[in-house]
């Protein structure tokens, strides 16, 4: 479930399959990783073991490569610590779908190649079950989350700016700039 599939049509279709991991509203950066853990190590492979430990001490151990976080309103609020994005990526999570995101978390995610998808539906976390098969479908800037093994439930998402997709593909802002020397 970790492979991204591409198919040709009018616009290129990218499908990112995963398993839904549900979180609620106002998941702040200290929930994502306690700021005290930054003293333990700077190694992402060590830090990933602390992912969301204050909410669920067993969460990090249960994460599978390719899981997709599905959250409510204001994901990533709190302090602007970049390690809150680093730990999500280190755990093998490449996509977070939420009702809304804190601006500083959004910026850190873009800079580091973590894809954040906004699904502006009030009951997002009621439309998906924990552990359920999901797939993010990207066609150009158009995005939708398909839910269930049959993918019949479709959650429309906000369009993803082209530059965000390019930065993610490159692995983040620094790798993109190394390659292109500009954001054009």
Tab-separated table of C-alpha atoms in Angstrom:
chain	number	residue	atom	x	y	z
A	1	UNK	CA	0.000	0.000	0.000
A	2	UNK	CA	2.946	2.356	-0.112
A	3	UNK	CA	3.350	2.690	-3.854
A	4	UNK	CA	1.975	5.638	-5.787
A	5	UNK	CA	0.308	4.717	-9.044
A	6	UNK	CA	0.040	6.933	-12.086
A	7	UNK	CA	-2.269	6.659	-15.070
A	8	UNK	CA	-2.608	8.767	-18.180
A	9	UNK	CA	-5.750	10.677	-19.073
A	10	UNK	CA	-6.485	14.308	-19.888
A	11	UNK	CA	-4.683	15.251	-16.687
A	12	UNK	CA	-2.206	12.916	-15.069
A	13	UNK	CA	-3.789	10.913	-12.252
A	14	UNK	CA	-1.785	10.085	-9.158
A	15	UNK	CA	-3.266	7.722	-6.609
A	16	UNK	CA	-1.755	7.556	-3.139
A	17	UNK	CA	-3.246	4.596	-1.278
A	18	UNK	CA	-3.076	4.147	2.463
A	19	UNK	CA	-4.768	3.269	5.685
A	20	UNK	CA	-6.658	5.958	7.577
A	21	UNK	CA	-5.378	6.955	10.997
A	22	UNK	CA	-7.979	9.184	12.645
A	23	UNK	CA	-7.252	12.163	14.838
A	24	UNK	CA	-9.541	14.887	16.113
A	25	UNK	CA	-9.529	18.674	16.150
A	26	UNK	CA	-6.700	20.893	17.398
A	27	UNK	CA	-3.888	18.341	17.177
A	28	UNK	CA	-1.048	20.616	18.209
A	29	UNK	CA	2.640	20.205	17.532
A	30	UNK	CA	3.304	19.152	21.130
A	31	UNK	CA	0.832	16.276	20.655
A	32	UNK	CA	2.546	15.307	17.404
A	33	UNK	CA	5.852	15.173	19.283
A	34	UNK	CA	6.469	16.476	22.753
A	35	UNK	CA	8.938	19.347	22.695
A	36	UNK	CA	10.874	17.610	25.487
A	37	UNK	CA	11.685	14.752	23.065
A	38	UNK	CA	13.845	17.057	20.944
A	39	UNK	CA	16.440	16.754	23.712
A	40	UNK	CA	16.537	12.957	23.345
A	41	UNK	CA	17.759	12.902	19.757
A	42	UNK	CA	17.735	14.742	16.463
A	43	UNK	CA	17.664	11.477	14.514
A	44	UNK	CA	14.277	11.175	12.748
A	45	UNK	CA	14.425	7.384	13.034
A	46	UNK	CA	14.589	7.729	16.821
A	47	UNK	CA	12.029	10.535	16.989
A	48	UNK	CA	9.408	8.599	14.998
A	49	UNK	CA	8.971	6.328	18.001
A	50	UNK	CA	7.502	9.298	19.879
A	51	UNK	CA	4.832	10.203	17.300
A	52	UNK	CA	1.617	11.202	19.105
A	53	UNK	CA	2.742	9.439	22.279
A	54	UNK	CA	0.891	11.873	24.565
A	55	UNK	CA	-2.407	11.033	22.826
A	56	UNK	CA	-1.747	7.306	22.429
A	57	UNK	CA	1.476	5.726	23.748
A	58	UNK	CA	1.063	2.839	21.264
A	59	UNK	CA	0.367	4.990	18.197
A	60	UNK	CA	3.905	5.157	16.800
A	61	UNK	CA	4.366	1.402	16.996
A	62	UNK	CA	1.092	0.865	15.139
A	63	UNK	CA	1.920	3.130	12.184
A	64	UNK	CA	2.537	1.422	8.870
A	65	UNK	CA	4.467	2.903	5.965
A	66	UNK	CA	1.973	4.799	3.811
A	67	UNK	CA	-0.646	5.441	6.503
A	68	UNK	CA	-2.627	8.628	5.912
A	69	UNK	CA	-3.521	10.851	8.842
A	70	UNK	CA	-7.121	12.088	8.742
A	71	UNK	CA	-7.826	14.906	11.181
A	72	UNK	CA	-10.311	17.607	12.021
A	73	UNK	CA	-9.902	21.344	12.324
A	74	UNK	CA	-6.620	23.178	13.047
A	75	UNK	CA	-4.121	20.334	12.610
A	76	UNK	CA	-0.583	21.344	13.604
A	77	UNK	CA	-1.523	24.309	15.784
A	78	UNK	CA	0.805	25.380	18.582
A	79	UNK	CA	4.487	26.072	18.245
A	80	UNK	CA	6.282	26.298	14.915
A	81	UNK	CA	8.716	23.463	15.586
A	82	UNK	CA	9.696	21.856	12.315
A	83	UNK	CA	10.360	18.541	14.027
A	84	UNK	CA	6.575	18.045	14.165
A	85	UNK	CA	6.690	17.554	10.387
A	86	UNK	CA	9.947	15.592	10.491
A	87	UNK	CA	8.513	12.985	12.867
A	88	UNK	CA	5.419	12.442	10.680
A	89	UNK	CA	7.590	11.874	7.604
A	90	UNK	CA	10.003	9.652	9.552
A	91	UNK	CA	7.066	7.444	10.562
A	92	UNK	CA	6.322	6.784	6.866
A	93	UNK	CA	3.310	9.070	6.603
A	94	UNK	CA	3.385	11.129	3.408
A	95	UNK	CA	-0.114	12.652	3.453
A	96	UNK	CA	-2.286	14.376	6.047
A	97	UNK	CA	-5.906	15.136	5.175
A	98	UNK	CA	-7.640	17.544	7.554
A	99	UNK	CA	-10.499	20.014	7.786
A	100	UNK	CA	-7.911	22.779	8.233
A	101	UNK	CA	-4.253	23.335	9.101
A	102	UNK	CA	-2.298	25.820	11.186
A	103	UNK	CA	-0.345	28.127	8.878
A	104	UNK	CA	3.077	27.442	10.411
A	105	UNK	CA	2.566	23.683	10.159
A	106	UNK	CA	1.429	24.122	6.546
A	107	UNK	CA	4.604	26.045	5.698
A	108	UNK	CA	6.885	23.543	7.447
A	109	UNK	CA	5.122	20.670	5.662
A	110	UNK	CA	5.547	22.260	2.239
A	111	UNK	CA	9.206	22.977	2.967
A	112	UNK	CA	9.782	19.322	3.870
A	113	UNK	CA	7.674	17.536	1.249
A	114	UNK	CA	4.760	16.410	3.448
A	115	UNK	CA	1.553	16.698	1.442
A	116	UNK	CA	-1.276	18.420	3.329
A	117	UNK	CA	-4.745	18.131	1.825
A	118	UNK	CA	-7.639	20.256	3.032
A	119	UNK	CA	-11.037	18.550	2.992
A	120	UNK	CA	-13.487	21.316	3.894
A	121	UNK	CA	-16.245	19.103	5.274
A	122	UNK	CA	-17.459	19.552	8.842
A	123	UNK	CA	-17.759	15.850	9.639
A	124	UNK	CA	-14.560	14.600	7.995
A	125	UNK	CA	-13.623	12.301	10.872
A	126	UNK	CA	-17.138	10.819	10.855
A	127	UNK	CA	-16.853	9.883	7.172
A	128	UNK	CA	-13.799	7.667	7.642
A	129	UNK	CA	-13.179	4.816	10.088
A	130	UNK	CA	-9.885	4.114	11.848
A	131	UNK	CA	-7.805	1.705	9.772
A	132	UNK	CA	-10.072	1.949	6.742
A	133	UNK	CA	-8.606	1.774	3.244
A	134	UNK	CA	-8.348	5.236	1.685
A	135	UNK	CA	-6.759	6.628	-1.441
A	136	UNK	CA	-5.919	10.194	-2.315
A	137	UNK	CA	-6.621	10.880	-5.988
A	138	UNK	CA	-4.758	13.803	-7.533
A	139	UNK	CA	-5.532	14.912	-11.059
A	140	UNK	CA	-3.631	18.091	-11.780
A	141	UNK	CA	-4.522	20.334	-8.867
A	142	UNK	CA	-7.820	18.517	-8.230
A	143	UNK	CA	-7.869	16.304	-5.139
A	144	UNK	CA	-10.325	13.906	-3.595
A	145	UNK	CA	-10.121	11.290	-0.883
A	146	UNK	CA	-11.757	7.998	-1.777
A	147	UNK	CA	-12.801	5.884	1.162
A	148	UNK	CA	-13.359	2.143	1.534
A	149	UNK	CA	-12.130	-0.874	-0.371
A	150	UNK	CA	-14.631	-0.074	-3.126
A	151	UNK	CA	-13.680	3.655	-3.084
A	152	UNK	CA	-17.370	4.585	-3.425
A	153	UNK	CA	-17.322	7.265	-0.747
A	154	UNK	CA	-15.671	10.342	-2.220
A	155	UNK	CA	-14.650	13.323	-0.118
A	156	UNK	CA	-13.925	16.404	-2.220
A	157	UNK	CA	-10.827	18.339	-1.227
A	158	UNK	CA	-9.499	21.796	-1.987
A	159	UNK	CA	-7.296	22.079	-5.076
A	160	UNK	CA	-3.582	21.675	-4.448
A	161	UNK	CA	-1.453	24.492	-5.885
A	162	UNK	CA	0.897	23.298	-8.620
A	163	UNK	CA	3.963	24.626	-6.788
A	164	UNK	CA	3.033	22.567	-3.710
A	165	UNK	CA	2.891	19.418	-5.839
A	166	UNK	CA	6.250	20.265	-7.438
A	167	UNK	CA	7.873	20.866	-4.045
A	168	UNK	CA	6.496	17.584	-2.706
A	169	UNK	CA	7.720	15.681	-5.752
A	170	UNK	CA	11.191	17.141	-5.253
A	171	UNK	CA	11.216	16.189	-1.573
A	172	UNK	CA	10.722	19.715	-0.243
A	173	UNK	CA	11.868	23.272	-0.771
A	174	UNK	CA	15.634	22.807	-0.469
A	175	UNK	CA	15.861	19.863	-2.903
A	176	UNK	CA	13.593	21.763	-5.311
A	177	UNK	CA	15.784	24.882	-5.183
A	178	UNK	CA	18.958	22.815	-5.590
A	179	UNK	CA	17.508	21.407	-8.763
A	180	UNK	CA	15.754	24.487	-10.209
A	181	UNK	CA	17.487	27.471	-8.511
A	182	UNK	CA	14.132	29.346	-8.464
A	183	UNK	CA	10.476	28.856	-7.508
A	184	UNK	CA	9.261	29.742	-11.003
